[in-house]
Amino acid sequence: MKVVVTGSSDGRIYPRLVHGLQGFDVSAVGAGDLVEACQGADVLVSFGGSWNREVLSKLPISLLQRFGVGVDNVDLAAADELGIWIANVPSLPSDNADSVADMVLLLLLMVYRRISEAQKAMQTGNWAVEPGRTLKGKTACLVGMGGIGLSAAVRLQACGMKLLGVRRNPHKTVPEELHFEEVFGPDRLHWALSKSDVVILSATTDEETRGMMGEDEFAIMPEGSVVVNVGRGGLIRQDALVKALQTGHLGGAGLDVFDKEPLDPAHPLLRLPNVVATPHLAGTTHEALRGIGDYIVENIRTFLAGHRLASIVNDPPNPRRPLR
């Protein structure tokens, strides 16, 4: 059985996969050698890249295993037609959710307490900085209530924040320890935004969610409110965000993801004092990397044994490898 790994920039992951998949032919390859390296391969583990019809049609694989939750860079319709299974790594069982939720709290606190401004002031000997704000009593709207959104909710609730939620199925059960004042469907997004001091984005991007936060949405949010994005950069129309921040309507933003990555170092977002930006590292912790690696190993072993995976995200009618 042959497994090919591509796109890994973290030297700790590949050895973990090799160790966990002893007995299999595991190799790492760059994007330029992908088609040749995949000849005879059963599984391709992808850490990035764009998997459109043209690319997928050249690969003999029966499973594309994504590193992480998002599959917005995969042409699922093409994969179905070609008989290729697509699997992701859910955030909760891999410890990714806790890592990203920690970052939500960090970004929000850094914006609310004006940490970047305070640090720059100290570097010039200035200790007279503007006061920040506390989280207690504020309302946070979580747009996306999967593992990351709910893990973030635990932390925000512990800080005394009130919770609102927006998700595709607003009637889906919420863990009883979380006290959401109300959960809305996407059609009530504007209403939820209008009632929120903080908006946390952890949704994935698709035709419905891409660009969901634009000029109208930012205008609806209360003056001085804050947006935190740890989902996908494509959820936000960045030009509209820059405008809302520059005018002072929004009080700040904490951003770990961007529409185009890596973000241009000259981008206006990186010049604004009320923005805290990080290079898509919310899920990059030792614990999350270990958990994701172990989950992928278990997925591949289960798949090659002929069993269906819990994290399959498509349903090819004529799969190259039927599962039971």
GROMACS .gro file of C-alpha atoms in nm:
model
  324
    1MET     CA    1   0.000   0.000   0.000
    2LYS     CA    2   0.144   0.337  -0.103
    3VAL     CA    3   0.085   0.670   0.074
    4VAL     CA    4   0.218   0.999  -0.061
    5VAL     CA    5   0.246   1.314   0.152
    6THR     CA    6   0.263   1.658  -0.011
    7GLY     CA    7   0.278   2.017   0.107
    8SER     CA    8   0.406   1.958   0.461
    9SER     CA    9   0.626   2.245   0.577
   10ASP     CA   10   0.644   2.112   0.934
   11GLY     CA   11   0.923   1.862   0.991
   12ARG     CA   12   0.744   1.715   1.293
   13ILE     CA   13   0.447   1.581   1.098
   14TYR     CA   14   0.602   1.361   0.830
   15PRO     CA   15   0.809   1.148   1.072
   16ARG     CA   16   0.495   1.096   1.282
   17LEU     CA   17   0.306   0.970   0.977
   18VAL     CA   18   0.593   0.742   0.878
   19HIS     CA   19   0.611   0.599   1.231
   20GLY     CA   20   0.235   0.547   1.252
   21LEU     CA   21   0.214   0.386   0.909
   22GLN     CA   22   0.490   0.131   0.949
   23GLY     CA   23   0.440  -0.147   0.698
   24PHE     CA   24   0.318   0.095   0.431
   25ASP     CA   25   0.521   0.264   0.157
   26VAL     CA   26   0.517   0.629   0.271
   27SER     CA   27   0.697   0.906   0.083
   28ALA     CA   28   0.702   1.287   0.074
   29VAL     CA   29   0.697   1.480  -0.251
   30GLY     CA   30   0.690   1.839  -0.376
   31ALA     CA   31   0.412   1.976  -0.594
   32GLY     CA   32   0.624   1.964  -0.909
   33ASP     CA   33   0.678   1.586  -0.887
   34LEU     CA   34   0.328   1.501  -0.765
   35VAL     CA   35   0.182   1.316  -1.065
   36GLU     CA   36   0.485   1.094  -1.112
   37ALA     CA   37   0.521   1.025  -0.739
   38CYS     CA   38   0.155   0.927  -0.707
   39GLN     CA   39   0.175   0.648  -0.963
   40GLY     CA   40   0.059   0.337  -0.783
   41ALA     CA   41  -0.046   0.537  -0.475
   42ASP     CA   42  -0.363   0.458  -0.283
   43VAL     CA   43  -0.370   0.766  -0.057
   44LEU     CA   44  -0.250   1.123  -0.090
   45VAL     CA   45  -0.214   1.332   0.228
   46SER     CA   46  -0.243   1.702   0.142
   47PHE     CA   47  -0.126   1.991   0.360
   48GLY     CA   48  -0.230   2.256   0.109
   49GLY     CA   49  -0.257   2.308  -0.265
   50SER     CA   50  -0.554   2.340  -0.495
   51TRP     CA   51  -0.726   2.017  -0.594
   52ASN     CA   52  -0.931   2.095  -0.903
   53ARG     CA   53  -1.059   1.859  -1.171
   54GLU     CA   54  -0.746   1.894  -1.384
   55VAL     CA   55  -0.517   1.789  -1.099
   56LEU     CA   56  -0.738   1.516  -0.956
   57SER     CA   57  -0.791   1.354  -1.297
   58LYS     CA   58  -0.416   1.288  -1.325
   59LEU     CA   59  -0.394   1.103  -0.993
   60PRO     CA   60  -0.468   0.731  -0.944
   61ILE     CA   61  -0.543   0.770  -0.573
   62SER     CA   62  -0.861   0.648  -0.407
   63LEU     CA   63  -0.839   0.881  -0.103
   64LEU     CA   64  -0.732   1.244  -0.065
   65GLN     CA   65  -0.678   1.305   0.306
   66ARG     CA   66  -0.674   1.672   0.397
   67PHE     CA   67  -0.466   1.807   0.685
   68GLY     CA   68  -0.730   2.001   0.877
   69VAL     CA   69  -1.101   2.070   0.857
   70GLY     CA   70  -1.131   2.283   0.545
   71VAL     CA   71  -1.196   2.131   0.202
   72ASP     CA   72  -1.277   2.455   0.023
   73ASN     CA   73  -0.971   2.404  -0.200
   74VAL     CA   74  -1.101   2.069  -0.327
   75ASP     CA   75  -1.339   2.025  -0.621
   76LEU     CA   76  -1.576   1.783  -0.449
   77ALA     CA   77  -1.796   1.741  -0.757
   78ALA     CA   78  -1.496   1.636  -0.963
   79ALA     CA   79  -1.383   1.399  -0.688
   80ASP     CA   80  -1.728   1.236  -0.688
   81GLU     CA   81  -1.718   1.186  -1.064
   82LEU     CA   82  -1.365   1.045  -1.050
   83GLY     CA   83  -1.447   0.811  -0.762
   84ILE     CA   84  -1.202   0.969  -0.516
   85TRP     CA   85  -1.294   0.982  -0.149
   86ILE     CA   86  -1.214   1.310   0.032
   87ALA     CA   87  -1.157   1.311   0.407
   88ASN     CA   88  -1.074   1.590   0.649
   89VAL     CA   89  -0.966   1.605   1.014
   90PRO     CA   90  -1.244   1.722   1.249
   91SER     CA   91  -1.128   1.985   1.495
   92LEU     CA   92  -1.254   1.832   1.821
   93PRO     CA   93  -1.099   1.483   1.823
   94SER     CA   94  -0.765   1.616   1.697
   95ASP     CA   95  -0.720   1.889   1.965
   96ASN     CA   96  -0.722   2.147   1.686
   97ALA     CA   97  -1.040   2.304   1.824
   98ASP     CA   98  -0.882   2.386   2.160
   99SER     CA   99  -0.574   2.533   1.995
  100VAL     CA  100  -0.778   2.762   1.770
  101ALA     CA  101  -1.019   2.854   2.048
  102ASP     CA  102  -0.724   2.963   2.263
  103MET     CA  103  -0.621   3.192   1.977
  104VAL     CA  104  -0.970   3.341   1.960
  105LEU     CA  105  -0.940   3.449   2.321
  106LEU     CA  106  -0.585   3.575   2.271
  107LEU     CA  107  -0.669   3.784   1.964
  108LEU     CA  108  -0.980   3.928   2.128
  109LEU     CA  109  -0.798   4.022   2.447
  110MET     CA  110  -0.509   4.176   2.256
  111VAL     CA  111  -0.752   4.397   2.064
  112TYR     CA  112  -0.968   4.479   2.365
  113ARG     CA  113  -0.672   4.563   2.589
  114ARG     CA  114  -0.480   4.743   2.308
  115ILE     CA  115  -0.171   4.532   2.368
  116SER     CA  116   0.003   4.617   2.039
  117GLU     CA  117  -0.034   4.990   2.105
  118ALA     CA  118   0.082   4.950   2.464
  119GLN     CA  119   0.392   4.759   2.360
  120LYS     CA  120   0.487   5.022   2.102
  121ALA     CA  121   0.430   5.297   2.357
  122MET     CA  122   0.664   5.129   2.605
  123GLN     CA  123   0.936   5.107   2.340
  124THR     CA  124   0.936   5.488   2.330
  125GLY     CA  125   0.925   5.526   2.708
  126ASN     CA  126   0.556   5.621   2.708
  127TRP     CA  127   0.347   5.464   2.984
  128ALA     CA  128   0.042   5.686   2.931
  129VAL     CA  129  -0.170   5.462   2.711
  130GLU     CA  130  -0.542   5.461   2.638
  131PRO     CA  131  -0.753   5.230   2.857
  132GLY     CA  132  -0.880   4.902   2.717
  133ARG     CA  133  -1.206   4.715   2.771
  134THR     CA  134  -1.314   4.410   2.967
  135LEU     CA  135  -1.499   4.110   2.822
  136LYS     CA  136  -1.746   4.067   3.108
  137GLY     CA  137  -2.099   4.162   3.012
  138LYS     CA  138  -2.025   4.199   2.641
  139THR     CA  139  -2.211   3.998   2.376
  140ALA     CA  140  -2.020   3.765   2.145
  141CYS     CA  141  -2.177   3.627   1.828
  142LEU     CA  142  -2.020   3.303   1.709
  143VAL     CA  143  -2.066   3.260   1.335
  144GLY     CA  144  -1.995   2.892   1.291
  145MET     CA  145  -2.070   2.654   1.576
  146GLY     CA  146  -1.860   2.351   1.496
  147GLY     CA  147  -1.584   2.227   1.722
  148ILE     CA  148  -1.390   2.552   1.708
  149GLY     CA  149  -1.691   2.777   1.762
  150LEU     CA  150  -1.817   2.577   2.058
  151SER     CA  151  -1.471   2.552   2.213
  152ALA     CA  152  -1.437   2.929   2.181
  153ALA     CA  153  -1.780   2.969   2.341
  154VAL     CA  154  -1.661   2.781   2.650
  155ARG     CA  155  -1.377   3.029   2.695
  156LEU     CA  156  -1.585   3.339   2.625
  157GLN     CA  157  -1.861   3.228   2.860
  158ALA     CA  158  -1.602   3.175   3.133
  159CYS     CA  159  -1.501   3.540   3.086
  160GLY     CA  160  -1.859   3.650   3.156
  161MET     CA  161  -1.964   3.715   2.797
  162LYS     CA  162  -2.317   3.664   2.667
  163LEU     CA  163  -2.342   3.427   2.370
  164LEU     CA  164  -2.530   3.444   2.041
  165GLY     CA  165  -2.480   3.195   1.760
  166VAL     CA  166  -2.530   3.168   1.385
  167ARG     CA  167  -2.525   2.828   1.217
  168ARG     CA  168  -2.684   2.651   0.921
  169ASN     CA  169  -2.909   2.446   1.148
  170PRO     CA  170  -3.010   2.671   1.438
  171HIS     CA  171  -3.213   2.389   1.596
  172LYS     CA  172  -2.914   2.157   1.640
  173THR     CA  173  -2.845   2.069   2.002
  174VAL     CA  174  -2.593   2.281   2.191
  175PRO     CA  175  -2.392   2.132   2.482
  176GLU     CA  176  -2.589   2.192   2.800
  177GLU     CA  177  -2.299   2.366   2.973
  178LEU     CA  178  -2.313   2.645   2.714
  179HIS     CA  179  -2.580   2.909   2.766
  180PHE     CA  180  -2.655   3.070   2.431
  181GLU     CA  181  -2.917   3.341   2.458
  182GLU     CA  182  -3.027   3.256   2.104
  183VAL     CA  183  -2.901   3.066   1.799
  184PHE     CA  184  -2.999   3.198   1.456
  185GLY     CA  185  -2.997   3.060   1.105
  186PRO     CA  186  -2.800   3.238   0.829
  187ASP     CA  187  -3.109   3.437   0.734
  188ARG     CA  188  -3.089   3.616   1.073
  189LEU     CA  189  -2.719   3.702   1.048
  190HIS     CA  190  -2.781   4.077   1.026
  191TRP     CA  191  -2.999   4.076   1.335
  192ALA     CA  192  -2.735   3.885   1.531
  193LEU     CA  193  -2.460   4.122   1.414
  194SER     CA  194  -2.661   4.425   1.524
  195LYS     CA  195  -2.674   4.291   1.881
  196SER     CA  196  -2.307   4.191   1.915
  197ASP     CA  197  -2.005   4.364   2.061
  198VAL     CA  198  -1.778   4.092   1.923
  199VAL     CA  199  -1.818   3.868   1.617
  200ILE     CA  200  -1.616   3.545   1.605
  201LEU     CA  201  -1.587   3.383   1.260
  202SER     CA  202  -1.496   3.013   1.252
  203ALA     CA  203  -1.703   2.898   0.954
  204THR     CA  204  -1.560   2.745   0.639
  205THR     CA  205  -1.601   2.905   0.297
  206ASP     CA  206  -1.840   2.789   0.028
  207GLU     CA  207  -2.076   2.958  -0.218
  208GLU     CA  208  -2.301   3.070   0.067
  209THR     CA  209  -2.040   3.201   0.308
  210ARG     CA  210  -1.772   3.352   0.083
  211GLY     CA  211  -1.772   3.729   0.135
  212MET     CA  212  -2.048   3.704   0.396
  213MET     CA  213  -1.891   3.988   0.596
  214GLY     CA  214  -1.884   4.298   0.380
  215GLU     CA  215  -1.965   4.667   0.393
  216ASP     CA  216  -2.331   4.618   0.485
  217GLU     CA  217  -2.252   4.368   0.760
  218PHE     CA  218  -1.983   4.583   0.919
  219ALA     CA  219  -2.216   4.885   0.907
  220ILE     CA  220  -2.482   4.687   1.097
  221MET     CA  221  -2.242   4.601   1.379
  222PRO     CA  222  -2.246   4.847   1.671
  223GLU     CA  223  -1.989   5.124   1.668
  224GLY     CA  224  -1.668   5.014   1.836
  225SER     CA  225  -1.738   4.643   1.792
  226VAL     CA  226  -1.467   4.391   1.710
  227VAL     CA  227  -1.438   4.107   1.459
  228VAL     CA  228  -1.214   3.802   1.505
  229ASN     CA  229  -1.157   3.565   1.215
  230VAL     CA  230  -1.003   3.219   1.265
  231GLY     CA  231  -1.217   3.047   1.000
  232ARG     CA  232  -1.125   3.131   0.643
  233GLY     CA  233  -1.001   3.457   0.497
  234GLY     CA  234  -1.264   3.441   0.224
  235LEU     CA  235  -1.542   3.499   0.478
  236ILE     CA  236  -1.444   3.868   0.488
  237ARG     CA  237  -1.427   4.122   0.211
  238GLN     CA  238  -1.097   4.271   0.315
  239ASP     CA  239  -1.142   4.611   0.146
  240ALA     CA  240  -1.467   4.660   0.338
  241LEU     CA  241  -1.296   4.560   0.662
  242VAL     CA  242  -1.013   4.808   0.606
  243LYS     CA  243  -1.266   5.085   0.544
  244ALA     CA  244  -1.469   5.003   0.857
  245LEU     CA  245  -1.152   5.004   1.067
  246GLN     CA  246  -1.010   5.322   0.916
  247THR     CA  247  -1.332   5.516   0.974
  248GLY     CA  248  -1.338   5.402   1.336
  249HIS     CA  249  -1.676   5.232   1.306
  250LEU     CA  250  -1.517   4.904   1.404
  251GLY     CA  251  -1.307   4.915   1.717
  252GLY     CA  252  -1.061   4.654   1.599
  253ALA     CA  253  -0.997   4.317   1.439
  254GLY     CA  254  -0.807   4.003   1.531
  255LEU     CA  255  -0.715   3.809   1.217
  256ASP     CA  256  -0.541   3.475   1.173
  257VAL     CA  257  -0.662   3.405   0.817
  258PHE     CA  258  -0.670   3.612   0.499
  259ASP     CA  259  -0.830   3.593   0.157
  260LYS     CA  260  -0.490   3.560  -0.008
  261GLU     CA  261  -0.210   3.396   0.186
  262PRO     CA  262   0.060   3.489   0.255
  263LEU     CA  263  -0.074   3.841   0.301
  264ASP     CA  264   0.122   4.116   0.125
  265PRO     CA  265   0.344   4.279   0.392
  266ALA     CA  266   0.236   4.617   0.252
  267HIS     CA  267  -0.137   4.542   0.295
  268PRO     CA  268  -0.326   4.821   0.477
  269LEU     CA  269  -0.449   4.578   0.743
  270LEU     CA  270  -0.095   4.543   0.873
  271ARG     CA  271  -0.061   4.919   0.910
  272LEU     CA  272  -0.366   4.973   1.130
  273PRO     CA  273  -0.304   5.012   1.506
  274ASN     CA  274  -0.634   4.844   1.594
  275VAL     CA  275  -0.554   4.519   1.409
  276VAL     CA  276  -0.379   4.216   1.558
  277ALA     CA  277  -0.271   3.981   1.279
  278THR     CA  278  -0.108   3.639   1.289
  279PRO     CA  279   0.007   3.419   0.996
  280HIS     CA  280  -0.257   3.142   1.003
  281LEU     CA  281  -0.108   2.976   1.308
  282ALA     CA  282  -0.412   2.937   1.534
  283GLY     CA  283  -0.406   2.560   1.498
  284THR     CA  284  -0.029   2.529   1.511
  285THR     CA  285   0.047   2.394   1.856
  286HIS     CA  286   0.241   2.084   1.956
  287GLU     CA  287  -0.080   1.928   2.085
  288ALA     CA  288  -0.281   1.997   1.770
  289LEU     CA  289  -0.006   1.879   1.534
  290ARG     CA  290   0.027   1.558   1.732
  291GLY     CA  291  -0.349   1.505   1.741
  292ILE     CA  292  -0.396   1.573   1.370
  293GLY     CA  293  -0.109   1.343   1.277
  294ASP     CA  294  -0.249   1.061   1.489
  295TYR     CA  295  -0.597   1.112   1.343
  296ILE     CA  296  -0.463   1.092   0.986
  297VAL     CA  297  -0.273   0.772   1.065
  298GLU     CA  298  -0.586   0.610   1.207
  299ASN     CA  299  -0.792   0.729   0.909
  300ILE     CA  300  -0.551   0.581   0.656
  301ARG     CA  301  -0.528   0.248   0.837
  302THR     CA  302  -0.907   0.228   0.859
  303PHE     CA  303  -0.949   0.324   0.495
  304LEU     CA  304  -0.696   0.074   0.362
  305ALA     CA  305  -0.869  -0.195   0.568
  306GLY     CA  306  -1.179  -0.121   0.360
  307HIS     CA  307  -1.386   0.061   0.621
  308ARG     CA  308  -1.574   0.387   0.574
  309LEU     CA  309  -1.433   0.688   0.760
  310ALA     CA  310  -1.631   0.913   0.992
  311SER     CA  311  -1.465   1.219   0.836
  312ILE     CA  312  -1.548   1.149   0.469
  313VAL     CA  313  -1.698   1.466   0.321
  314ASN     CA  314  -1.819   1.341  -0.020
  315ASP     CA  315  -2.005   1.044  -0.164
  316PRO     CA  316  -1.874   0.920  -0.499
  317PRO     CA  317  -2.135   0.692  -0.663
  318ASN     CA  318  -1.865   0.468  -0.815
  319PRO     CA  319  -1.563   0.489  -0.584
  320ARG     CA  320  -1.227   0.355  -0.693
  321ARG     CA  321  -1.212   0.175  -0.359
  322PRO     CA  322  -1.553   0.065  -0.228
  323LEU     CA  323  -1.590   0.087   0.149
  324ARG     CA  324  -1.807  -0.104   0.389
   0.00000   0.00000   0.00000
